[in-house]
């Protein structure tokens, strides 16, 4: 008899709690999940720096302030690279058209790199003109802060 009363009480309890809900949950508001956004991704080899896109307008200027490269069409992406000795540098990948114009430039020539018309630092070109490189010594301010600013994180 006790067993029957216990089962009947359990059934009544389940029916009472189920009947109060009316199929709606009042404690948690229903929200719709936002679709995931695809972050721009540059597929690179392990032997290459981790390239990323710049936020803002980069410009490469000559010593006489002539614009040699400007915007995402000419300066494709950039990377912050730490060498084995701990020194850091910013590398800017230039388009093939810009590299063709600059490959005959003197290796000793210094260029100015700007972000939104603010100077980032003094750059040198690599041997084939495909990259502009700014070392930590030639950067205006801390190189990691500058890289964060270029990426749009600061």
Short mmCIF file of the C-alpha atoms (twelve columns), coordinates in Angstrom:
data_MODEL
# 
_entry.id   MODEL 
# 
loop_
_atom_site.group_PDB 
_atom_site.id 
_atom_site.type_symbol 
_atom_site.label_atom_id 
_atom_site.label_alt_id 
_atom_site.label_comp_id 
_atom_site.label_asym_id 
_atom_site.label_seq_id 
_atom_site.Cartn_x 
_atom_site.Cartn_y 
_atom_site.Cartn_z 
_atom_site.pdbx_PDB_model_num 
ATOM 1   C CA . UNK A 1   0.000  0.000  0.000   1 
ATOM 2   C CA . UNK A 2   2.838  2.372  0.817   1 
ATOM 3   C CA . UNK A 3   4.353  1.630  -2.526  1 
ATOM 4   C CA . UNK A 4   1.146  2.588  -4.373  1 
ATOM 5   C CA . UNK A 5   0.828  5.843  -2.401  1 
ATOM 6   C CA . UNK A 6   4.470  6.722  -3.107  1 
ATOM 7   C CA . UNK A 7   4.041  6.113  -6.855  1 
ATOM 8   C CA . UNK A 8   0.777  8.072  -6.898  1 
ATOM 9   C CA . UNK A 9   2.437  11.008 -5.096  1 
ATOM 10  C CA . UNK A 10  5.335  10.988 -7.567  1 
ATOM 11  C CA . UNK A 11  2.947  10.944 -10.541 1 
ATOM 12  C CA . UNK A 12  0.954  13.849 -9.057  1 
ATOM 13  C CA . UNK A 13  4.126  15.832 -8.460  1 
ATOM 14  C CA . UNK A 14  5.252  15.319 -12.070 1 
ATOM 15  C CA . UNK A 15  1.833  16.333 -13.395 1 
ATOM 16  C CA . UNK A 16  1.712  19.463 -11.246 1 
ATOM 17  C CA . UNK A 17  5.171  20.669 -12.265 1 
ATOM 18  C CA . UNK A 18  4.585  19.890 -15.940 1 
ATOM 19  C CA . UNK A 19  1.233  21.650 -16.010 1 
ATOM 20  C CA . UNK A 20  2.611  24.917 -14.617 1 
ATOM 21  C CA . UNK A 21  5.085  25.484 -17.420 1 
ATOM 22  C CA . UNK A 22  2.642  25.972 -20.329 1 
ATOM 23  C CA . UNK A 23  5.505  25.020 -22.649 1 
ATOM 24  C CA . UNK A 24  7.377  28.311 -22.107 1 
ATOM 25  C CA . UNK A 25  10.440 28.979 -20.026 1 
ATOM 26  C CA . UNK A 26  10.054 32.213 -18.117 1 
ATOM 27  C CA . UNK A 27  13.458 32.293 -16.431 1 
ATOM 28  C CA . UNK A 28  15.682 32.480 -19.544 1 
ATOM 29  C CA . UNK A 29  14.819 34.808 -22.425 1 
ATOM 30  C CA . UNK A 30  15.142 33.248 -25.848 1 
ATOM 31  C CA . UNK A 31  17.872 34.754 -28.031 1 
ATOM 32  C CA . UNK A 32  18.961 33.950 -31.522 1 
ATOM 33  C CA . UNK A 33  22.621 33.156 -32.073 1 
ATOM 34  C CA . UNK A 34  24.485 35.482 -34.398 1 
ATOM 35  C CA . UNK A 35  26.217 33.835 -37.350 1 
ATOM 36  C CA . UNK A 36  29.962 33.498 -37.003 1 
ATOM 37  C CA . UNK A 37  32.035 36.065 -38.857 1 
ATOM 38  C CA . UNK A 38  34.906 34.884 -40.975 1 
ATOM 39  C CA . UNK A 39  38.144 36.585 -39.973 1 
ATOM 40  C CA . UNK A 40  40.388 37.400 -42.893 1 
ATOM 41  C CA . UNK A 41  42.985 34.654 -43.071 1 
ATOM 42  C CA . UNK A 42  46.204 34.499 -45.048 1 
ATOM 43  C CA . UNK A 43  47.443 30.987 -45.689 1 
ATOM 44  C CA . UNK A 44  51.201 30.965 -45.118 1 
ATOM 45  C CA . UNK A 45  53.877 28.318 -45.021 1 
ATOM 46  C CA . UNK A 46  55.622 27.511 -41.739 1 
ATOM 47  C CA . UNK A 47  58.852 28.984 -43.082 1 
ATOM 48  C CA . UNK A 48  57.190 32.376 -43.658 1 
ATOM 49  C CA . UNK A 49  56.088 35.044 -41.188 1 
ATOM 50  C CA . UNK A 50  52.464 35.065 -40.042 1 
ATOM 51  C CA . UNK A 51  51.116 37.695 -42.428 1 
ATOM 52  C CA . UNK A 52  48.022 39.689 -41.513 1 
ATOM 53  C CA . UNK A 53  46.019 42.518 -43.062 1 
ATOM 54  C CA . UNK A 54  46.458 46.097 -41.934 1 
ATOM 55  C CA . UNK A 55  43.589 48.226 -40.689 1 
ATOM 56  C CA . UNK A 56  43.995 51.671 -42.184 1 
ATOM 57  C CA . UNK A 57  46.010 53.102 -45.057 1 
ATOM 58  C CA . UNK A 58  49.687 52.239 -45.257 1 
ATOM 59  C CA . UNK A 59  52.008 54.300 -47.436 1 
ATOM 60  C CA . UNK A 60  55.634 53.824 -48.443 1 
ATOM 61  C CA . UNK A 61  57.334 57.158 -49.110 1 
ATOM 62  C CA . UNK A 62  60.696 57.949 -50.665 1 
ATOM 63  C CA . UNK A 63  63.261 60.266 -49.056 1 
ATOM 64  C CA . UNK A 64  61.651 63.242 -50.836 1 
ATOM 65  C CA . UNK A 65  58.148 62.172 -49.616 1 
ATOM 66  C CA . UNK A 66  57.021 60.810 -52.985 1 
ATOM 67  C CA . UNK A 67  54.388 58.104 -52.503 1 
ATOM 68  C CA . UNK A 68  55.809 54.851 -53.874 1 
ATOM 69  C CA . UNK A 69  53.100 52.515 -52.566 1 
ATOM 70  C CA . UNK A 70  49.748 53.200 -50.969 1 
ATOM 71  C CA . UNK A 71  46.790 51.191 -49.736 1 
ATOM 72  C CA . UNK A 72  45.889 47.526 -49.826 1 
ATOM 73  C CA . UNK A 73  46.547 47.245 -53.568 1 
ATOM 74  C CA . UNK A 74  50.250 48.118 -53.169 1 
ATOM 75  C CA . UNK A 75  51.020 47.037 -49.579 1 
ATOM 76  C CA . UNK A 76  49.292 43.691 -49.329 1 
ATOM 77  C CA . UNK A 77  49.867 42.707 -45.685 1 
ATOM 78  C CA . UNK A 78  52.356 42.888 -42.836 1 
ATOM 79  C CA . UNK A 79  53.952 40.740 -40.126 1 
ATOM 80  C CA . UNK A 80  55.867 41.279 -36.912 1 
ATOM 81  C CA . UNK A 81  58.865 38.951 -36.844 1 
ATOM 82  C CA . UNK A 82  61.087 38.032 -33.920 1 
ATOM 83  C CA . UNK A 83  64.506 36.730 -34.929 1 
ATOM 84  C CA . UNK A 84  66.432 34.053 -33.009 1 
ATOM 85  C CA . UNK A 85  68.475 36.723 -31.222 1 
ATOM 86  C CA . UNK A 86  65.266 38.330 -29.891 1 
ATOM 87  C CA . UNK A 87  65.302 41.365 -32.182 1 
ATOM 88  C CA . UNK A 88  61.999 42.316 -33.785 1 
ATOM 89  C CA . UNK A 89  61.054 43.856 -37.088 1 
ATOM 90  C CA . UNK A 90  57.959 44.748 -39.067 1 
ATOM 91  C CA . UNK A 91  57.774 43.404 -42.611 1 
ATOM 92  C CA . UNK A 92  55.411 44.777 -45.231 1 
ATOM 93  C CA . UNK A 93  54.681 42.630 -48.291 1 
ATOM 94  C CA . UNK A 94  54.577 44.727 -51.459 1 
ATOM 95  C CA . UNK A 95  52.647 43.899 -54.627 1 
ATOM 96  C CA . UNK A 96  54.468 42.592 -57.679 1 
ATOM 97  C CA . UNK A 97  53.925 45.889 -59.514 1 
ATOM 98  C CA . UNK A 98  55.508 47.917 -56.700 1 
ATOM 99  C CA . UNK A 99  58.327 45.381 -56.325 1 
ATOM 100 C CA . UNK A 100 59.103 45.686 -60.050 1 
ATOM 101 C CA . UNK A 101 59.365 49.499 -59.687 1 
ATOM 102 C CA . UNK A 102 61.560 49.305 -56.601 1 
ATOM 103 C CA . UNK A 103 63.866 46.368 -57.341 1 
ATOM 104 C CA . UNK A 104 66.466 48.612 -58.983 1 
ATOM 105 C CA . UNK A 105 66.602 51.030 -56.034 1 
ATOM 106 C CA . UNK A 106 69.760 51.304 -53.970 1 
ATOM 107 C CA . UNK A 107 69.958 48.934 -51.002 1 
ATOM 108 C CA . UNK A 108 71.099 51.858 -48.830 1 
ATOM 109 C CA . UNK A 109 68.054 53.998 -49.596 1 
ATOM 110 C CA . UNK A 110 65.793 54.691 -46.627 1 
ATOM 111 C CA . UNK A 111 62.045 54.923 -46.992 1 
ATOM 112 C CA . UNK A 112 59.322 56.119 -44.649 1 
ATOM 113 C CA . UNK A 113 56.317 53.951 -43.811 1 
ATOM 114 C CA . UNK A 114 53.153 55.671 -42.576 1 
ATOM 115 C CA . UNK A 115 49.797 54.477 -41.251 1 
ATOM 116 C CA . UNK A 116 46.939 56.928 -41.840 1 
ATOM 117 C CA . UNK A 117 49.560 59.646 -42.499 1 
ATOM 118 C CA . UNK A 118 51.367 59.012 -39.174 1 
ATOM 119 C CA . UNK A 119 54.968 57.868 -39.388 1 
ATOM 120 C CA . UNK A 120 55.579 54.261 -38.332 1 
ATOM 121 C CA . UNK A 121 59.301 54.218 -38.989 1 
ATOM 122 C CA . UNK A 122 62.159 54.152 -41.462 1 
ATOM 123 C CA . UNK A 123 62.132 51.154 -43.794 1 
ATOM 124 C CA . UNK A 124 64.659 49.383 -45.980 1 
ATOM 125 C CA . UNK A 125 63.796 47.134 -48.911 1 
ATOM 126 C CA . UNK A 126 64.877 43.514 -49.152 1 
ATOM 127 C CA . UNK A 127 67.094 42.497 -52.079 1 
ATOM 128 C CA . UNK A 128 64.265 41.811 -54.564 1 
ATOM 129 C CA . UNK A 129 62.038 44.718 -53.512 1 
ATOM 130 C CA . UNK A 130 59.143 42.525 -52.384 1 
ATOM 131 C CA . UNK A 131 59.260 43.568 -48.724 1 
ATOM 132 C CA . UNK A 132 59.821 46.765 -46.791 1 
ATOM 133 C CA . UNK A 133 61.422 46.072 -43.396 1 
ATOM 134 C CA . UNK A 134 61.394 48.279 -40.297 1 
ATOM 135 C CA . UNK A 135 63.638 47.193 -37.443 1 
ATOM 136 C CA . UNK A 136 62.838 47.953 -33.805 1 
ATOM 137 C CA . UNK A 137 65.583 50.608 -33.793 1 
ATOM 138 C CA . UNK A 138 63.939 52.459 -36.687 1 
ATOM 139 C CA . UNK A 139 60.377 52.343 -35.320 1 
ATOM 140 C CA . UNK A 140 58.585 55.332 -33.863 1 
ATOM 141 C CA . UNK A 141 57.738 53.883 -30.427 1 
ATOM 142 C CA . UNK A 142 57.516 50.288 -29.223 1 
ATOM 143 C CA . UNK A 143 57.373 47.870 -32.158 1 
ATOM 144 C CA . UNK A 144 54.661 45.629 -30.653 1 
ATOM 145 C CA . UNK A 145 52.447 48.636 -29.925 1 
ATOM 146 C CA . UNK A 146 52.954 49.835 -33.501 1 
ATOM 147 C CA . UNK A 147 52.054 46.365 -34.827 1 
ATOM 148 C CA . UNK A 148 48.894 46.349 -32.683 1 
ATOM 149 C CA . UNK A 149 47.974 49.767 -34.028 1 
ATOM 150 C CA . UNK A 150 48.475 48.619 -37.630 1 
ATOM 151 C CA . UNK A 151 46.281 45.582 -36.957 1 
ATOM 152 C CA . UNK A 152 43.589 47.816 -35.497 1 
ATOM 153 C CA . UNK A 153 43.875 46.466 -31.965 1 
ATOM 154 C CA . UNK A 154 45.070 49.645 -30.254 1 
# 
